[in-house]
PDB file of C-alpha atoms in Angstrom:
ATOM      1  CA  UNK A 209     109.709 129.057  77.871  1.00 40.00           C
ATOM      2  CA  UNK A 210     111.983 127.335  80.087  1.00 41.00           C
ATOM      3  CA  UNK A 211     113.345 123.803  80.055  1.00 46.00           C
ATOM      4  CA  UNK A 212     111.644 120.601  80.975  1.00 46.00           C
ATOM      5  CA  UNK A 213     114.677 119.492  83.113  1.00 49.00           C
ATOM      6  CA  UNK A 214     114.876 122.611  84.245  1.00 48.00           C
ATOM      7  CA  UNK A 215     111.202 122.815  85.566  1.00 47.00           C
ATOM      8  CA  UNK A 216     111.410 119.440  86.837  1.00 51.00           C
ATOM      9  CA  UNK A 217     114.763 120.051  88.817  1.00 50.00           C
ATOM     10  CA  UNK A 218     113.208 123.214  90.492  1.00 50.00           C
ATOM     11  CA  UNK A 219     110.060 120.813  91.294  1.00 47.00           C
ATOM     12  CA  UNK A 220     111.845 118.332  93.100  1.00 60.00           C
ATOM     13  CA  UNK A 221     113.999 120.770  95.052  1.00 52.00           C
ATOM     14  CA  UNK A 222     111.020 121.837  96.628  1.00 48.00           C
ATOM     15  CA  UNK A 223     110.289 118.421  98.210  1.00 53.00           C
ATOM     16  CA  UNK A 224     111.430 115.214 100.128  1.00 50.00           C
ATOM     17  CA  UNK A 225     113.291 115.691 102.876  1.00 68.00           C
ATOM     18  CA  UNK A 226     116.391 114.110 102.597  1.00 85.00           C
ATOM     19  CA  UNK A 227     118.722 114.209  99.113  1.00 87.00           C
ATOM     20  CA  UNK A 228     121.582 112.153  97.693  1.00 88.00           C
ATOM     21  CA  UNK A 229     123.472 113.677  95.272  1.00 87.00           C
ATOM     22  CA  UNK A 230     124.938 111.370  91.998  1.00 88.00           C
ATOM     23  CA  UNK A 231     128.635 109.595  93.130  1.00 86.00           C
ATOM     24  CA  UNK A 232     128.245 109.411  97.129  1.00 89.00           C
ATOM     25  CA  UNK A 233     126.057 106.351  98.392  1.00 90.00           C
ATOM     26  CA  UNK A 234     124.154 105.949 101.756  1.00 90.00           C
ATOM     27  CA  UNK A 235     123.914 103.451 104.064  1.00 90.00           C
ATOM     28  CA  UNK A 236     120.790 103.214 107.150  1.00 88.00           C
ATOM     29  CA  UNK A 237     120.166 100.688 109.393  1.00 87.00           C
ATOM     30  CA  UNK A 238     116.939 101.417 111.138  1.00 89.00           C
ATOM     31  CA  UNK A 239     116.567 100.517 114.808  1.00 89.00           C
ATOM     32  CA  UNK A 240     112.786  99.998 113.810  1.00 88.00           C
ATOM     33  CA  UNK A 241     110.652  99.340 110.622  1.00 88.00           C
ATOM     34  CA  UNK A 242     111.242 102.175 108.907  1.00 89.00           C
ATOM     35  CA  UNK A 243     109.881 103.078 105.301  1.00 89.00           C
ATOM     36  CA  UNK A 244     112.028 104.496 102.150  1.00 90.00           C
ATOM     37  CA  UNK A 245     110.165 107.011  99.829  1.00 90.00           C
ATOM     38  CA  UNK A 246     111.806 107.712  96.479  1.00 89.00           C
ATOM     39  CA  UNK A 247     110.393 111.671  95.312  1.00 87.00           C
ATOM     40  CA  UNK A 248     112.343 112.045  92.357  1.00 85.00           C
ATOM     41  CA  UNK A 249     115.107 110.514  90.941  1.00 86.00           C
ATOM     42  CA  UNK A 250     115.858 106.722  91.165  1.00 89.00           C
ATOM     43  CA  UNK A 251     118.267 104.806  93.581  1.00 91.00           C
ATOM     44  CA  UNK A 252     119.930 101.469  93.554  1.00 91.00           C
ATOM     45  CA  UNK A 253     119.592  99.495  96.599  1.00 92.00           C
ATOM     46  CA  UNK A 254     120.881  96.570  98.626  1.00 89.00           C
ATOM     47  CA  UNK A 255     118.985  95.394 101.381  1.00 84.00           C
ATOM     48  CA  UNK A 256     121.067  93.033 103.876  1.00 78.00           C
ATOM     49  CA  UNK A 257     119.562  91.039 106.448  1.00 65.00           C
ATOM     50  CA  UNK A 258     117.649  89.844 108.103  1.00 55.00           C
ATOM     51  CA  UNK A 259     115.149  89.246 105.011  1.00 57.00           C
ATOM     52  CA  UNK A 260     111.335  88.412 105.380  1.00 58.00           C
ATOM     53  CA  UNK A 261     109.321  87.292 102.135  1.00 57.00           C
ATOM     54  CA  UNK A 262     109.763  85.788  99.228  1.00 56.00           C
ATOM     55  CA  UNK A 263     113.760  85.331  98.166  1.00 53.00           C
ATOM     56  CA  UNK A 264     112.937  88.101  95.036  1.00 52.00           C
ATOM     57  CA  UNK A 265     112.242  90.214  97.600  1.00 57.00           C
ATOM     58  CA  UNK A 266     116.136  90.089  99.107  1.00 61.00           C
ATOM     59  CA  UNK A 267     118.893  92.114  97.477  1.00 73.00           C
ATOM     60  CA  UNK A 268     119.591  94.880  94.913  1.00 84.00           C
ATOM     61  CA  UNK A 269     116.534  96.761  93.663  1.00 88.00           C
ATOM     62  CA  UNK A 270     115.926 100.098  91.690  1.00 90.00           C
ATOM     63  CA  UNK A 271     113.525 102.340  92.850  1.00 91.00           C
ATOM     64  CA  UNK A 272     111.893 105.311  90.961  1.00 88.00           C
ATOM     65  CA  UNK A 273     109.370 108.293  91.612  1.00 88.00           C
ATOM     66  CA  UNK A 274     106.805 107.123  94.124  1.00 86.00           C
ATOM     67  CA  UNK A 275     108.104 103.705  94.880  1.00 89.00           C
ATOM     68  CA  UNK A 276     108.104 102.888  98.568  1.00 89.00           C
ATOM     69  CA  UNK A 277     110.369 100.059 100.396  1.00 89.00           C
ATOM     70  CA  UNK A 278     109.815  98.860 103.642  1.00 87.00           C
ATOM     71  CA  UNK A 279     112.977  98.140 105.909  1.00 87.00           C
ATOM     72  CA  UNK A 280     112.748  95.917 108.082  1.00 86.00           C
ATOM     73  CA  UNK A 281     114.293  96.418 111.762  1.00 86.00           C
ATOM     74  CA  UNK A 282     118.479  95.836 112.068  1.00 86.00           C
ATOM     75  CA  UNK A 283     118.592  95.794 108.277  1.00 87.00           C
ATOM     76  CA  UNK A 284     121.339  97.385 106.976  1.00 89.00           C
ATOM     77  CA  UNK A 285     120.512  99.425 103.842  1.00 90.00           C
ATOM     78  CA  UNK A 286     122.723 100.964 100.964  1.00 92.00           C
ATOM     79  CA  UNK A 287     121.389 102.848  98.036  1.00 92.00           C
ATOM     80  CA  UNK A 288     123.276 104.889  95.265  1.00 93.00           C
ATOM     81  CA  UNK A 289     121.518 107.387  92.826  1.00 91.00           C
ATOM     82  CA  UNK A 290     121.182 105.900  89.170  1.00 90.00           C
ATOM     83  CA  UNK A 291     122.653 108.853  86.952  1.00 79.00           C
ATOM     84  CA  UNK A 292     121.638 109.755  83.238  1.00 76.00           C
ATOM     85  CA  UNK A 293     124.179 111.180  81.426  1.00 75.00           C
ATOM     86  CA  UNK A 294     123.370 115.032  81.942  1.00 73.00           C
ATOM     87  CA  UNK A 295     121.705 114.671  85.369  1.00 74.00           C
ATOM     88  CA  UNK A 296     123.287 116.706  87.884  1.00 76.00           C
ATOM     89  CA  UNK A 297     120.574 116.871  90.342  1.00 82.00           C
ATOM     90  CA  UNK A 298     120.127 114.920  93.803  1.00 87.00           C
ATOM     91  CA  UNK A 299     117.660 112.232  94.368  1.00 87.00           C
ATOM     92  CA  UNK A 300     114.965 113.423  96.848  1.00 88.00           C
ATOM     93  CA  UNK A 301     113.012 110.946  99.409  1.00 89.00           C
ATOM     94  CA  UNK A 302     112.030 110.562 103.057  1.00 88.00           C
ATOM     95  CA  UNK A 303     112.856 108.178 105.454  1.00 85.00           C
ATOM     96  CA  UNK A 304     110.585 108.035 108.510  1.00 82.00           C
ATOM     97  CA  UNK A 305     109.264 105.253 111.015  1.00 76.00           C
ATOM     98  CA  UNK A 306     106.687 102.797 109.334  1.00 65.00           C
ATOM     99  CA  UNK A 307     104.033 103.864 112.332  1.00 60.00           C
ATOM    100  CA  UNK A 308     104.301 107.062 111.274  1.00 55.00           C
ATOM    101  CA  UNK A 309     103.680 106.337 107.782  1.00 53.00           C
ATOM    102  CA  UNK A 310     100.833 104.589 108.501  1.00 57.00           C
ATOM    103  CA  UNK A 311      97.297 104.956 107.155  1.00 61.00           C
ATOM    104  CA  UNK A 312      95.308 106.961 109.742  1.00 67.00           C
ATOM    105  CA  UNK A 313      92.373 105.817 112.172  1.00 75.00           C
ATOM    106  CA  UNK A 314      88.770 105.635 111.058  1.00 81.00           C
ATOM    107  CA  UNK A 315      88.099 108.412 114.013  1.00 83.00           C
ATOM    108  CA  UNK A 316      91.229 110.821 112.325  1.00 77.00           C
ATOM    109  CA  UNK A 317      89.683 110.384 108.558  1.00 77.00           C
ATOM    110  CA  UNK A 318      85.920 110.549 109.447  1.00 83.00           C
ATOM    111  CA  UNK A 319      86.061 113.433 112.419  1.00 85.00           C
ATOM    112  CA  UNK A 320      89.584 115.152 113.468  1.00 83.00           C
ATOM    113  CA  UNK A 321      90.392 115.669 109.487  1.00 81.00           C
ATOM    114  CA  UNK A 322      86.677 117.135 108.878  1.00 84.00           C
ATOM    115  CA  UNK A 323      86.943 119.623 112.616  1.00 88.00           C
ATOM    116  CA  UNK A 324      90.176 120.841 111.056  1.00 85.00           C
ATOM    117  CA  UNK A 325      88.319 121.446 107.413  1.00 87.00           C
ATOM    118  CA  UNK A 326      85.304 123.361 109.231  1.00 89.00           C
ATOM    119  CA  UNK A 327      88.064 125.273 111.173  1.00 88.00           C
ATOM    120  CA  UNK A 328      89.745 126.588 108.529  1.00 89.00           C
ATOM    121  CA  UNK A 329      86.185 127.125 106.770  1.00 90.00           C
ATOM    122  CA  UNK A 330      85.052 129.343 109.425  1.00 92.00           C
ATOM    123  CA  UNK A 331      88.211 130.998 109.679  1.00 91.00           C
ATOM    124  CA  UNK A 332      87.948 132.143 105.705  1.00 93.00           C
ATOM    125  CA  UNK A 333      84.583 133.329 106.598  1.00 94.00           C
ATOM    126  CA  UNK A 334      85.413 135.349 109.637  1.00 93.00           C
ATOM    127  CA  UNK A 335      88.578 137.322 107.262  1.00 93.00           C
ATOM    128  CA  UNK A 336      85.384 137.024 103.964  1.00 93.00           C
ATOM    129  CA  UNK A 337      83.332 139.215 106.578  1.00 95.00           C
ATOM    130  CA  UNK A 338      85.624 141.659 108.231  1.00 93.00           C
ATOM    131  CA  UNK A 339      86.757 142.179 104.883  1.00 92.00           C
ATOM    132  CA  UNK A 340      82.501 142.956 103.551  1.00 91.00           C
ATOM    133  CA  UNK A 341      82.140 145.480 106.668  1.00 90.00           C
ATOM    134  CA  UNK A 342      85.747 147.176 106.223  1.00 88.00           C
ATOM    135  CA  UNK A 343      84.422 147.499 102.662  1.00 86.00           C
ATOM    136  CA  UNK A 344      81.367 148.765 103.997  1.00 83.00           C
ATOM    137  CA  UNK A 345      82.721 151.079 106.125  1.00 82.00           C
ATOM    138  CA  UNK A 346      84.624 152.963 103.803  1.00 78.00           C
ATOM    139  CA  UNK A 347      81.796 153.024 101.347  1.00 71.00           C
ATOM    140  CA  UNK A 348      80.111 155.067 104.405  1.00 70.00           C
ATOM    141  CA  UNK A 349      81.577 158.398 103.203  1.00 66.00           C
ATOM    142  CA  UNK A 350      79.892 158.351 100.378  1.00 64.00           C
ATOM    143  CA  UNK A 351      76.300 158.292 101.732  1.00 62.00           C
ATOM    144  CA  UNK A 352      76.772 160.783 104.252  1.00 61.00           C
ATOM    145  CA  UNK A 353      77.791 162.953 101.128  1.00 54.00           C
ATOM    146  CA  UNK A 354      75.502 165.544 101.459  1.00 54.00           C
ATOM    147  CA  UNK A 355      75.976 166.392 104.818  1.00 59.00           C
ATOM    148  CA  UNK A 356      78.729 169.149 104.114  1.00 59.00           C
ATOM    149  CA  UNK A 357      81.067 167.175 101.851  1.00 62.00           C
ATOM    150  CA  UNK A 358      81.615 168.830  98.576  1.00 64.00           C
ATOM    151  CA  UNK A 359      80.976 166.309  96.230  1.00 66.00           C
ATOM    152  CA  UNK A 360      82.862 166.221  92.990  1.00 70.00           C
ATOM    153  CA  UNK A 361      81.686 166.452  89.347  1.00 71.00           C
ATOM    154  CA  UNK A 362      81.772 162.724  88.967  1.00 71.00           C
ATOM    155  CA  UNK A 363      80.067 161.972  92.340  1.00 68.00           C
ATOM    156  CA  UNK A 364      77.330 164.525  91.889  1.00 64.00           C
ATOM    157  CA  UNK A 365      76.091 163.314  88.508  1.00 66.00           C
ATOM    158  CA  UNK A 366      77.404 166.493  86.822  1.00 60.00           C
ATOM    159  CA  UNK A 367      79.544 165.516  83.757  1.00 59.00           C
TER     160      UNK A 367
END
């Protein structure tokens, strides 16, 4: 049985696409709205200028598993992993452009998502049926069996 940190370390290894590791900090300043996704780990942040929103929404934050931060254009950004005692591992997120991040059309979720789901649907039928008439196919030696193929004890019903 392995460990739970252990497990969970070799889980978050496998995603985000970007890592800080514990003592080094990072600093971005995007040249567009961009969006911060925390994967695993957590991060202190400061957020400099120039603010929008409320005042409580200026400044240091923490951020955790699946917290998301906007960042506004020419905003300078610094964030440091939060360490446990023990915790060795890097903090894993993404960092991409807010557009890109953003929910898709009504025409991508209600007919370019479902095209792409019958594609792949048809494709797992084509491989499902080659795959019945290769079967086939080899079963084919067995009934042309009598037609000069010795047949052994087990085939011929002779035990």
């Amino acid at each position: 049985m392995s460990h739970p940190a252990a497990s969970l370390s070799a889980r978050c290894a496998a995603i985000g696409s970007w890592r800080l590791h514990p003592g080094h900090a990072m600093s971005l300043s995007p040249k567009k709205t961009a969006v911060l996704r925390i994967f695993c780990g957590q991060v202190w942040v400061t957020l400099g200028g120039p603010y929008e929103g409320a005042l409580n929404e200026q400044g240091d934050r923490f951020l955790g598993p699946g917290d998301v931060l906007a960042v506004p254009a020419g905003a300078r950004l610094v964030m440091e992993p939060v360490a446990t005692p023990g915790d060795t591992g890097p903090v894993h997120f993404d960092w991409s452009d807010a557009a890109a991040s953003a929910a898709p059309s009504r025409f991508a979720r209600e007919v370019v998502s479902p095209t792409r789901e019958l594609g792949a649907a048809l494709g797992q039928a084509g491989v499902a049926t080659a795959r019945v008439l290769r079967g086939l196919l080899g079963y084919s030696e067995f009934l042309t069996a009598g037609r000069g193929r010795v047949l052994g004890p087990y085939e011929a019903g002779h035990w």
